[in-house]
Coordinates of C-alpha atoms and ligand atoms in Angstrom, one line a residue:
X19 CA 11.8 -27.2 12.9
X20 CA 8.8 -27.1 10.7
X21 CA 8.8 -29.9 8.1
X22 CA 6.3 -28.4 5.7
X23 CA 6.8 -25.8 3.1
X24 CA 4.0 -23.2 2.5
X25 CA 2.8 -22.7 -1.0
X26 CA 0.6 -19.7 -1.8
X27 CA -1.0 -18.3 -5.0
X28 CA -3.1 -15.2 -5.0
X29 CA -6.0 -14.1 -7.1
X30 CA -6.5 -10.4 -7.0
X31 CA -9.4 -8.4 -8.3
X32 CA -8.8 -4.7 -8.9
X33 CA -11.5 -2.2 -9.8
X34 CA -10.4 0.0 -12.7
X35 CA -10.8 3.8 -12.2
X36 CA -12.7 4.5 -15.4
X37 CA -15.4 7.1 -15.4
X38 CA -18.0 4.7 -16.9
X39 CA -18.7 1.0 -16.6
X40 CA -17.2 -1.7 -18.8
X41 CA -20.1 -2.4 -21.1
X42 CA -22.4 0.8 -20.8
X43 CA -22.1 4.5 -20.2
X44 CA -23.2 4.4 -16.5
X45 CA -21.1 6.2 -14.0
X46 CA -18.8 4.1 -11.7
X47 CA -19.0 6.7 -8.9
X48 CA -18.7 5.1 -5.4
X49 CA -21.2 6.0 -2.6
X50 CA -24.1 7.3 -4.7
X51 CA -27.8 6.5 -3.8
X52 CA -28.5 2.8 -4.6
X53 CA -29.4 2.0 -8.2
X54 CA -29.0 5.5 -9.6
X55 CA -26.0 4.5 -11.8
X56 CA -27.8 1.8 -13.8
X57 CA -29.3 1.3 -17.2
X58 CA -30.9 -1.6 -19.0
X59 CA -27.5 -3.0 -19.9
X60 CA -26.0 -3.2 -16.5
X61 CA -29.3 -4.1 -15.0
X62 CA -29.3 -7.2 -17.2
X63 CA -32.5 -6.5 -19.3
X64 CA -33.0 -9.0 -22.1
X65 CA -32.4 -7.7 -25.6
X66 CA -29.7 -5.2 -24.6
X67 CA -26.2 -5.2 -26.1
X68 CA -22.9 -4.5 -24.3
X69 CA -20.3 -2.1 -25.8
X70 CA -16.7 -2.5 -24.5
X71 CA -15.2 0.5 -22.8
X72 CA -11.8 1.2 -24.5
X73 CA -10.4 3.0 -21.5
X74 CA -10.9 -0.1 -19.4
X75 CA -8.9 -2.1 -21.9
X76 CA -6.2 0.5 -22.0
X77 CA -5.9 0.4 -18.2
X78 CA -5.8 -3.4 -18.2
X79 CA -3.1 -3.4 -20.8
X80 CA -1.0 -0.9 -18.9
X81 CA -1.1 -3.1 -15.8
X82 CA -0.2 -6.1 -17.9
X83 CA 2.8 -4.3 -19.4
X84 CA 3.9 -3.1 -16.0
X85 CA 4.2 -6.7 -14.8
X86 CA 5.9 -7.9 -18.0
X87 CA 3.0 -9.9 -19.3
X88 CA 2.6 -10.9 -22.9
X89 CA -0.5 -9.3 -24.3
X90 CA -2.6 -11.6 -26.4
X91 CA -3.5 -10.0 -29.7
X92 CA -6.9 -11.6 -29.5
X93 CA -8.8 -12.4 -26.3
X94 CA -12.3 -13.7 -25.8
X95 CA -15.0 -12.6 -23.4
X96 CA -16.9 -15.5 -21.9
X97 CA -20.0 -15.9 -19.8
X98 CA -19.5 -17.4 -16.4
X99 CA -22.9 -18.7 -15.4
X100 CA -24.2 -18.8 -11.9
X101 CA -27.2 -17.6 -10.0
X102 CA -27.0 -14.9 -7.4
X103 CA -29.5 -12.0 -6.6
X104 CA -26.8 -9.4 -7.3
X105 CA -26.3 -10.8 -10.8
X106 CA -29.5 -10.2 -12.7
X107 CA -28.2 -11.5 -16.0
X108 CA -27.4 -14.9 -14.5
X109 CA -23.9 -14.7 -15.7
X110 CA -20.8 -12.6 -15.3
X111 CA -18.8 -11.6 -18.3
X112 CA -15.2 -12.6 -17.8
X113 CA -12.4 -14.2 -19.7
X114 CA -11.3 -17.8 -19.4
X115 CA -9.4 -19.6 -22.1
X116 CA -8.1 -16.6 -24.0
X117 CA -7.3 -13.9 -21.4
X118 CA -6.0 -10.5 -22.2
X119 CA -2.5 -11.2 -20.9
X120 CA -0.2 -14.0 -19.6
X121 CA 3.2 -14.9 -18.4
X122 CA 4.3 -11.9 -16.4
X123 CA 6.2 -11.5 -13.2
X124 CA 6.7 -9.0 -10.4
X125 CA 9.5 -8.2 -8.1
X126 CA 8.7 -8.1 -4.4
X127 CA 10.8 -6.9 -1.5
X128 CA 10.9 -9.0 1.6
X129 CA 13.3 -8.0 4.4
X130 CA 15.4 -6.0 2.0
X131 CA 15.7 -8.9 -0.5
X132 CA 14.2 -9.0 -4.0
X133 CA 12.2 -12.0 -5.1
X134 CA 10.4 -12.7 -8.3
X135 CA 6.8 -13.9 -8.3
X136 CA 5.3 -15.1 -11.6
X137 CA 2.0 -13.7 -12.9
X138 CA 0.0 -16.4 -14.6
X139 CA -2.6 -14.2 -16.2
X140 CA -4.5 -10.9 -16.2
X141 CA -8.0 -10.9 -17.5
X142 CA -10.8 -8.5 -17.7
X143 CA -14.3 -8.9 -16.2
X144 CA -17.3 -7.0 -14.9
X145 CA -18.1 -6.6 -11.2
X146 CA -21.4 -7.8 -9.8
X147 CA -23.9 -5.7 -7.8
X148 CA -24.1 -5.7 -4.0
X149 CA -26.5 -7.1 -1.5
X150 CA -27.3 -5.1 1.6
X151 CA -28.8 -7.2 4.3
X152 CA -30.9 -5.3 6.8
X153 CA -31.2 -7.3 10.0
X154 CA -33.6 -4.9 11.6
X155 CA -36.1 -5.0 8.7
X156 CA -35.4 -8.7 7.9
X157 CA -35.0 -8.1 4.2
X158 CA -32.1 -7.8 1.7
X159 CA -31.7 -5.0 -0.8
X160 CA -30.0 -5.2 -4.1
X161 CA -27.8 -2.3 -5.3
X162 CA -26.7 -2.5 -8.9
X163 CA -24.5 0.6 -9.0
X164 CA -21.4 -1.6 -8.9
X165 CA -22.8 -4.0 -11.5
X166 CA -20.6 -3.7 -14.6
X167 CA -17.8 -1.8 -13.0
X168 CA -14.6 -2.9 -14.8
X169 CA -12.3 -5.3 -13.0
X170 CA -9.0 -7.0 -13.8
X171 CA -8.2 -10.3 -12.2
X172 CA -4.5 -10.8 -11.6
X173 CA -3.6 -14.5 -10.9
X174 CA -0.2 -15.3 -9.5
X175 CA 1.8 -18.5 -9.9
X176 CA 2.1 -20.6 -6.7
X177 CA 5.5 -18.9 -6.1
X178 CA 4.7 -17.3 -2.7
X179 CA 6.2 -19.1 0.2
X180 CA 5.0 -17.3 3.4
X181 CA 2.2 -15.1 4.6
X182 CA 4.8 -12.3 4.8
X183 CA 5.6 -12.7 1.1
X184 CA 1.9 -12.7 0.3
X185 CA 1.6 -9.3 2.0
X186 CA 4.6 -8.0 0.2
X187 CA 3.2 -9.2 -3.1
X188 CA -0.1 -7.5 -2.5
X189 CA 1.7 -4.2 -1.6
X190 CA 3.8 -4.4 -4.7
X191 CA 0.7 -5.0 -6.9
X192 CA -1.1 -2.1 -5.3
X193 CA 1.9 0.1 -5.6
X194 CA 1.9 -0.5 -9.3
X195 CA -1.8 0.0 -9.7
X196 CA -1.6 3.3 -7.9
X197 CA 1.5 4.4 -9.7
X198 CA -0.3 3.8 -13.0
X199 CA -3.3 5.7 -11.6
X200 CA -5.7 3.0 -12.8
X201 CA -7.1 1.8 -9.5
X202 CA -7.5 3.1 -5.9
X203 CA -6.2 -0.2 -4.6
X204 CA -8.2 0.2 -1.5
X205 CA -8.9 -3.2 0.3
X206 CA -11.2 -1.8 2.9
X207 CA -13.4 -0.1 0.3
X208 CA -13.3 -3.2 -1.9
X209 CA -11.6 -1.8 -4.9
X210 CA -8.8 -4.3 -4.3
X211 CA -9.9 -7.8 -3.3
X212 CA -7.9 -10.9 -2.7
X213 CA -8.6 -14.6 -2.6
X214 CA -5.7 -16.6 -1.2
X215 CA -4.9 -20.2 -2.2
X216 CA -2.7 -22.1 0.2
X217 CA -1.3 -25.6 0.6
X218 CA 1.6 -27.2 2.4
X219 CA 4.0 -30.0 1.3
X220 CA 6.9 -31.8 3.0
X221 CA 10.2 -30.0 2.1
X222 CA 11.7 -31.8 -0.9
X223 CA 8.4 -33.1 -2.3
X224 CA 8.0 -31.9 -5.9
X225 CA 4.1 -32.1 -6.0
X226 CA 1.9 -29.6 -4.4
X227 CA -0.4 -30.5 -1.5
X228 CA -4.2 -30.1 -1.5
X229 CA -5.1 -26.4 -1.2
X230 CA -7.8 -24.3 0.3
X231 CA -8.9 -21.0 -1.1
X232 CA -9.7 -18.3 1.4
X233 CA -12.2 -15.6 0.8
X234 CA -13.4 -12.6 2.6
X235 CA -10.0 -10.9 3.2
X236 CA -10.6 -7.2 3.4
X237 CA -7.4 -5.9 4.7
X238 CA -3.7 -6.6 4.4
X239 CA -3.6 -7.6 8.0
X240 CA -6.4 -10.0 7.5
X241 CA -4.7 -11.7 4.6
X242 CA -1.6 -12.3 6.7
X243 CA -3.6 -13.4 9.7
X244 CA -5.8 -15.8 7.7
X245 CA -2.8 -17.3 6.0
X246 CA -1.0 -17.7 9.3
X247 CA -4.0 -19.4 10.7
X248 CA -4.3 -21.7 7.7
X249 CA -0.6 -22.7 8.0
X250 CA -1.1 -23.9 11.5
X251 CA -4.4 -25.6 10.7
X252 CA -3.0 -27.5 7.7
X253 CA 0.1 -28.4 9.6
X254 CA -2.0 -30.0 12.3
X255 CA -4.0 -31.9 9.8
X256 CA -1.0 -33.2 8.0
X257 CA 0.7 -34.2 11.3
X258 CA -2.5 -36.0 12.3
X259 CA -2.6 -37.6 8.8
X260 CA -6.1 -36.3 8.3
X261 CA -7.4 -36.4 4.7
X262 CA -7.3 -32.9 3.1
X263 CA -10.1 -31.9 0.7
X264 CA -9.9 -29.0 -1.7
X265 CA -12.3 -26.4 -0.4
X266 CA -13.3 -22.8 -0.2
X267 CA -13.0 -21.3 3.3
X268 CA -14.1 -18.0 4.8
X269 CA -12.0 -15.9 7.1
X270 CA -13.7 -14.7 10.2
X271 CA -11.8 -11.6 11.2
X272 CA -13.4 -11.4 14.7
X273 CA -12.3 -14.9 15.7
X274 CA -9.1 -14.9 13.5
X275 CA -10.0 -18.3 12.0
X276 CA -11.1 -19.8 8.7
X277 CA -14.2 -21.9 8.3
X278 CA -15.2 -24.2 5.5
X279 CA -17.7 -22.6 3.1
X280 CA -18.1 -25.1 0.3
X281 CA -16.2 -27.7 -1.7
X282 CA -14.1 -26.3 -4.5
X283 CA -16.0 -25.3 -7.6
X284 CA -14.4 -26.0 -11.0
X285 CA -14.4 -24.0 -14.2
X286 CA -16.9 -26.5 -15.7
X287 CA -19.3 -25.9 -12.9
X288 CA -19.9 -22.4 -14.4
X289 CA -20.5 -23.6 -18.0
X290 CA -18.3 -21.0 -19.4
X291 CA -18.9 -20.2 -23.1
X292 CA -17.9 -17.3 -25.4
X293 CA -20.3 -14.4 -25.1
X294 CA -22.1 -14.2 -28.4
X295 CA -22.8 -10.5 -27.9
X296 CA -19.2 -9.5 -27.7
X297 CA -16.7 -9.8 -30.6
X298 CA -13.2 -11.0 -29.8
X299 CA -11.0 -8.2 -28.4
X300 CA -8.2 -7.5 -30.8
X301 CA -5.3 -5.4 -29.6
X302 CA -2.9 -4.2 -32.2
X303 CA 0.9 -3.9 -31.7
X304 CA 0.8 -0.1 -32.4
X305 CA -1.5 0.5 -29.4
X306 CA 0.6 -1.7 -27.1
X307 CA 3.7 0.2 -28.1
X308 CA 2.2 3.6 -27.5
X309 CA 0.9 2.4 -24.1
X310 CA 4.3 1.0 -23.2
X311 CA 5.8 4.4 -23.9
X312 CA 3.3 6.1 -21.5
X313 CA 4.3 3.9 -18.6
X314 CA 5.7 5.9 -15.7
X315 CA 8.8 4.9 -13.7
X316 CA 7.5 1.9 -11.6
X317 CA 7.9 1.6 -7.8
X318 CA 10.8 -1.0 -7.9
X319 CA 12.8 1.0 -10.4
X320 CA 12.2 4.1 -8.3
X321 CA 13.2 2.4 -5.1
X322 CA 16.5 1.3 -6.7
X323 CA 17.1 4.7 -8.1
X324 CA 16.5 6.4 -4.7
X325 CA 19.0 4.0 -3.1
X326 CA 21.6 4.5 -5.8
X327 CA 21.3 8.3 -6.4
X328 CA 20.2 9.6 -3.0
X329 CA 22.1 7.0 -1.0
X330 CA 19.2 6.5 1.4
X331 CA 18.5 3.1 3.1
X332 CA 16.3 0.6 1.3
X333 CA 13.6 0.9 4.0
X334 CA 13.4 4.6 3.5
X335 CA 13.2 4.3 -0.3
X336 CA 10.5 1.6 0.1
X337 CA 8.4 3.7 2.4
X338 CA 8.7 6.9 0.5
X339 CA 8.0 5.4 -2.9
X340 CA 4.9 3.6 -1.5
X341 CA 2.9 6.7 -2.7
X342 CA 3.9 8.3 -5.9
X343 CA 3.0 11.8 -4.6
X344 CA 5.1 11.3 -1.5
X345 CA 8.1 10.2 -3.6
X346 CA 7.5 13.3 -5.8
X347 CA 7.5 15.5 -2.7
X348 CA 10.7 13.9 -1.5
X349 CA 12.4 14.5 -4.8
X350 CA 11.3 18.1 -5.1
X351 CA 12.5 18.8 -1.5
X352 CA 15.9 17.2 -2.3
X353 CA 16.2 19.3 -5.4
X354 CA 15.9 22.4 -3.2
X355 CA 18.2 21.3 -0.5
X356 CA 20.5 18.3 -1.2
X357 CA 20.3 16.5 2.1
X358 CA 18.4 13.3 1.1
X359 CA 18.8 11.3 4.3
X360 CA 17.8 14.2 6.6
X361 CA 14.8 14.9 4.4
X362 CA 13.7 11.3 4.3
X363 CA 13.9 11.2 8.1
X364 CA 11.6 14.2 8.3
X365 CA 9.2 12.7 5.8
X366 CA 9.1 9.3 7.5
X367 CA 8.5 10.7 11.0
X368 CA 7.0 14.1 11.2
X369 CA 5.3 14.4 7.8
X370 CA 3.8 10.9 7.7
X371 CA 2.6 11.3 11.3
X372 CA 0.8 14.6 10.5
X373 CA -0.7 13.1 7.3
X374 CA -2.0 10.1 9.1
X375 CA -3.4 12.2 11.9
X376 CA -5.1 14.5 9.4
X377 CA -6.2 11.6 7.3
X378 CA -5.1 13.2 4.1
X379 CA -2.5 12.5 1.3
X380 CA 0.5 14.7 0.7
X381 CA -1.2 16.1 -2.4
X382 CA -4.1 17.4 -0.3
X383 CA -1.8 18.9 2.3
X384 CA -0.8 22.6 2.2
X385 CA 2.8 22.0 3.1
X386 CA 5.2 22.5 0.2
X387 CA 8.7 21.0 -0.5
X388 CA 10.0 24.6 -0.1
X389 CA 8.8 24.6 3.5
X390 CA 10.5 21.3 4.4
X391 CA 13.7 22.3 2.6
X392 CA 13.8 25.6 4.5
X393 CA 13.1 23.9 7.8
X394 CA 15.9 21.3 7.4
X395 CA 18.3 23.9 6.2
X396 CA 17.6 26.2 9.2
X397 CA 18.5 23.3 11.5
X398 CA 21.7 22.6 9.6
X399 CA 22.7 26.3 9.7
X400 CA 22.0 26.3 13.4
X401 CA 19.4 29.0 13.0
X402 CA 17.0 26.9 15.0
X403 CA 17.3 23.8 17.1
X404 CA 15.9 20.5 16.0
X405 CA 13.5 20.7 18.9
X406 CA 12.1 24.1 17.8
X407 CA 11.9 22.8 14.2
X408 CA 9.8 19.9 15.4
X409 CA 7.7 22.2 17.5
X410 CA 6.8 24.4 14.6
X411 CA 6.3 21.6 12.1
X412 CA 2.7 21.1 13.0
X413 CA 1.9 24.7 12.2
X414 CA 3.8 24.6 8.9
X415 CA 1.9 21.5 8.0
X416 CA -1.6 22.6 9.0
X417 CA -1.4 26.2 7.8
X418 CA 1.3 26.2 5.1
X419 CA 3.2 29.0 6.9
X420 CA 6.6 29.8 5.6
X421 CA 8.9 28.4 8.4
X422 CA 11.4 31.2 8.1
X423 CA 8.7 33.8 8.7
X424 CA 7.4 31.8 11.6
X425 CA 10.7 31.6 13.3
X426 CA 11.2 35.4 12.9
X427 CA 7.7 36.3 14.0
X428 CA 7.8 34.1 17.1
X429 CA 11.4 35.0 18.0
X430 CA 12.6 31.3 17.9
X431 CA 16.1 31.9 16.6
X432 CA 18.6 29.6 18.2
X433 CA 20.7 31.2 20.9
X434 CA 24.3 30.7 19.9
X435 CA 25.7 33.8 21.7
X436 CA 28.6 32.5 23.9
X437 CA 28.3 35.1 26.6
X438 CA 24.5 34.8 26.9
X439 CA 24.7 31.1 27.1
X440 CA 27.5 31.3 29.7
X441 CA 25.3 33.5 31.8
X442 CA 22.4 31.1 31.7
X443 CA 24.6 28.1 32.4
X444 CA 26.0 29.9 35.5
X445 CA 22.5 30.5 36.7
X446 CA 21.6 26.9 36.3
X447 CA 24.8 25.8 38.2
X448 CA 24.1 28.3 41.0
X449 CA 20.5 27.1 41.4
X450 CA 21.5 23.4 41.7
X451 CA 24.4 23.0 44.1
X452 CA 23.4 19.4 45.1
X453 CA 23.5 18.2 41.5
X454 CA 26.8 20.0 40.9
X455 CA 28.3 18.2 43.9
X456 CA 27.0 14.8 42.8
X457 CA 28.2 15.4 39.2
X458 CA 31.7 16.3 40.4
X459 CA 31.6 13.2 42.6
X460 CA 31.3 11.1 39.5
X461 CA 27.6 11.0 38.5
X462 CA 28.4 12.1 34.9
X463 CA 24.9 11.2 33.8
X464 CA 23.7 14.4 35.4
X465 CA 25.0 16.2 32.4
X466 CA 21.7 15.7 30.6
X467 CA 19.9 17.2 33.6
X468 CA 21.9 20.4 33.3
X469 CA 21.4 20.5 29.6
X470 CA 17.7 20.1 30.2
X471 CA 17.6 23.0 32.7
X472 CA 19.3 25.3 30.2
X473 CA 16.8 24.2 27.5
X474 CA 14.0 24.9 29.8
X475 CA 15.2 28.4 30.6
X476 CA 15.7 29.1 26.9
X477 CA 12.5 27.5 25.7
X478 CA 14.5 25.0 23.7
X479 CA 16.3 27.7 21.8
X480 CA 19.8 27.2 23.1
X481 CA 22.4 25.7 20.7
X482 CA 22.9 22.3 22.3
X483 CA 26.5 21.8 21.1
X484 CA 27.5 25.1 22.7
X485 CA 25.5 24.4 25.9
X486 CA 27.3 21.0 26.3
X487 CA 30.7 22.6 25.8
X488 CA 30.1 25.4 28.2
X489 CA 28.7 23.1 30.9
X490 CA 31.8 20.8 30.5
X491 CA 34.1 23.8 30.9
X492 CA 32.3 25.0 34.0
X493 CA 31.8 21.6 35.7
X494 CA 34.8 19.5 34.9
Ligands
ADP7 P1 -9.0 -21.8 -10.0 O1 -9.2 -21.2 -11.3 O2 -9.7 -23.1 -9.8 O3 -9.1 -20.9 -8.9 P2 -6.1 -21.9 -10.7 O4 -5.4 -23.2 -11.1 O5 -6.4 -20.9 -11.6 O6 -7.5 -22.4 -10.0 O7 -5.3 -21.3 -9.4 C1 -5.8 -20.3 -8.7 C2 -4.6 -19.8 -7.8 O8 -4.3 -20.9 -6.9 C3 -3.4 -19.4 -8.5 O9 -2.9 -18.2 -7.9 C4 -2.4 -20.5 -8.3 O10 -1.1 -20.0 -8.2 C5 -2.9 -21.0 -6.9 N1 -2.6 -22.4 -6.7 C6 -2.8 -23.5 -7.5 N2 -2.4 -24.6 -6.9 C7 -2.0 -24.3 -5.7 C8 -1.6 -25.1 -4.6 N3 -1.5 -26.4 -4.6 N4 -1.2 -24.4 -3.4 C9 -1.3 -23.1 -3.4 N5 -1.8 -22.3 -4.4 C10 -2.1 -22.9 -5.5
MG8 MG1 -10.1 -19.3 -8.1
ZN9 ZN1 -25.4 0.8 -17.2

């Protein structure tokens, strides 16, 4: 039995999906030629003045409201001073003592159970530029397109107790960001970044242990892997009674380990002070109220409604609501044909598989809820077999063909004609005397062989229920 309890707190940076940057009018577009989306403000020229982007504040407030934070009516932008080539000003505008929002919480789902994780604070800041190191040329380039892109930093309380919970927390946060349509939440592209703080303590000890902060986590998988590694590394250290130091560690995804990067830096190392170029951010109650009214139904509420109203399992509800568009697709399909569990099965298997293969979202796909509803209904009405339905799904998905038309044009109607099926069954029995003998001698498992033969002859169109029944009549 492990004697140490794992304590984790996460700091997440999410890029806000505004058109322009946080303090200037430059575009935030991703993937443009280096340094085209820059101006004297975001390039850090002396004498320029920042002007706060209202939309960025709006998005930050929406996120804060969605996780039940208290919005501070007055927050302060501060300069966090440090030198780095991708930061021409020599400081990053952030918030320290008076953040935009505090004291929130979020519900996460771990193995079907709900757990509450506290949100310490959400503050606004600007992103830095990017360094591109060219090994072949032996030089480094600076791209300032990202400099000044609005970010929110979401800091959790140390309430997370396992790598698995950390992963669930990140998914929950990302789900909300996407549902609000304020961030792409893409870890691989860097629009959703996470630093993970982790420490261990003996069970029952009230004080926390010494933590390390892990950086360079660019996928959900890596977060979980890095934390698992860190649990075992820290466990070994504690068991060996080695002295722990607070430090920042880097995750090496190739080796699956973390390595020490530097001792922990403190807030005072950055000489934070209020930015004299930016007035305090004052948010009035009226604005907060109107933004609160605009909030959509959030993922956890939607999951619970799906479980309650559609009576689908929690895992189905969780998966389907992980993308707002997918959940919308599900609901519109169920509106057309009220078989929620069957529809969720089709979405979780066939639809998600095709979407993954095509690398697109359901919004970009040509398949419509009408198509899926018709397909499921045809199977229920025994117009086509499940096998045929699955066979034609790929075409419905890729071309948006009406499945009813497809079935007619291709002559795929299920064969439910008793005498025709009897004739085919008799053919199969006649052609396989050995198997018939074995079956009658007690090898009842051969039933599936006979069914398979009939399906082969009918190209999967035979009504399986009828086939089974006729075979039993003939063989037993
Ligand atoms: P800093 O600003 O120096 O990074 P904070 O006190 O703001 O430090 O904490 C940052 C994150 O670390 C928070 O998410 C917090 O929950 C988490 N944290 C703080 N102490 C611990 C600890 N002992 N073990 C694990 N996580 C911790
Ligand atoms: Mg930190
Ligand atoms: Zn600019």
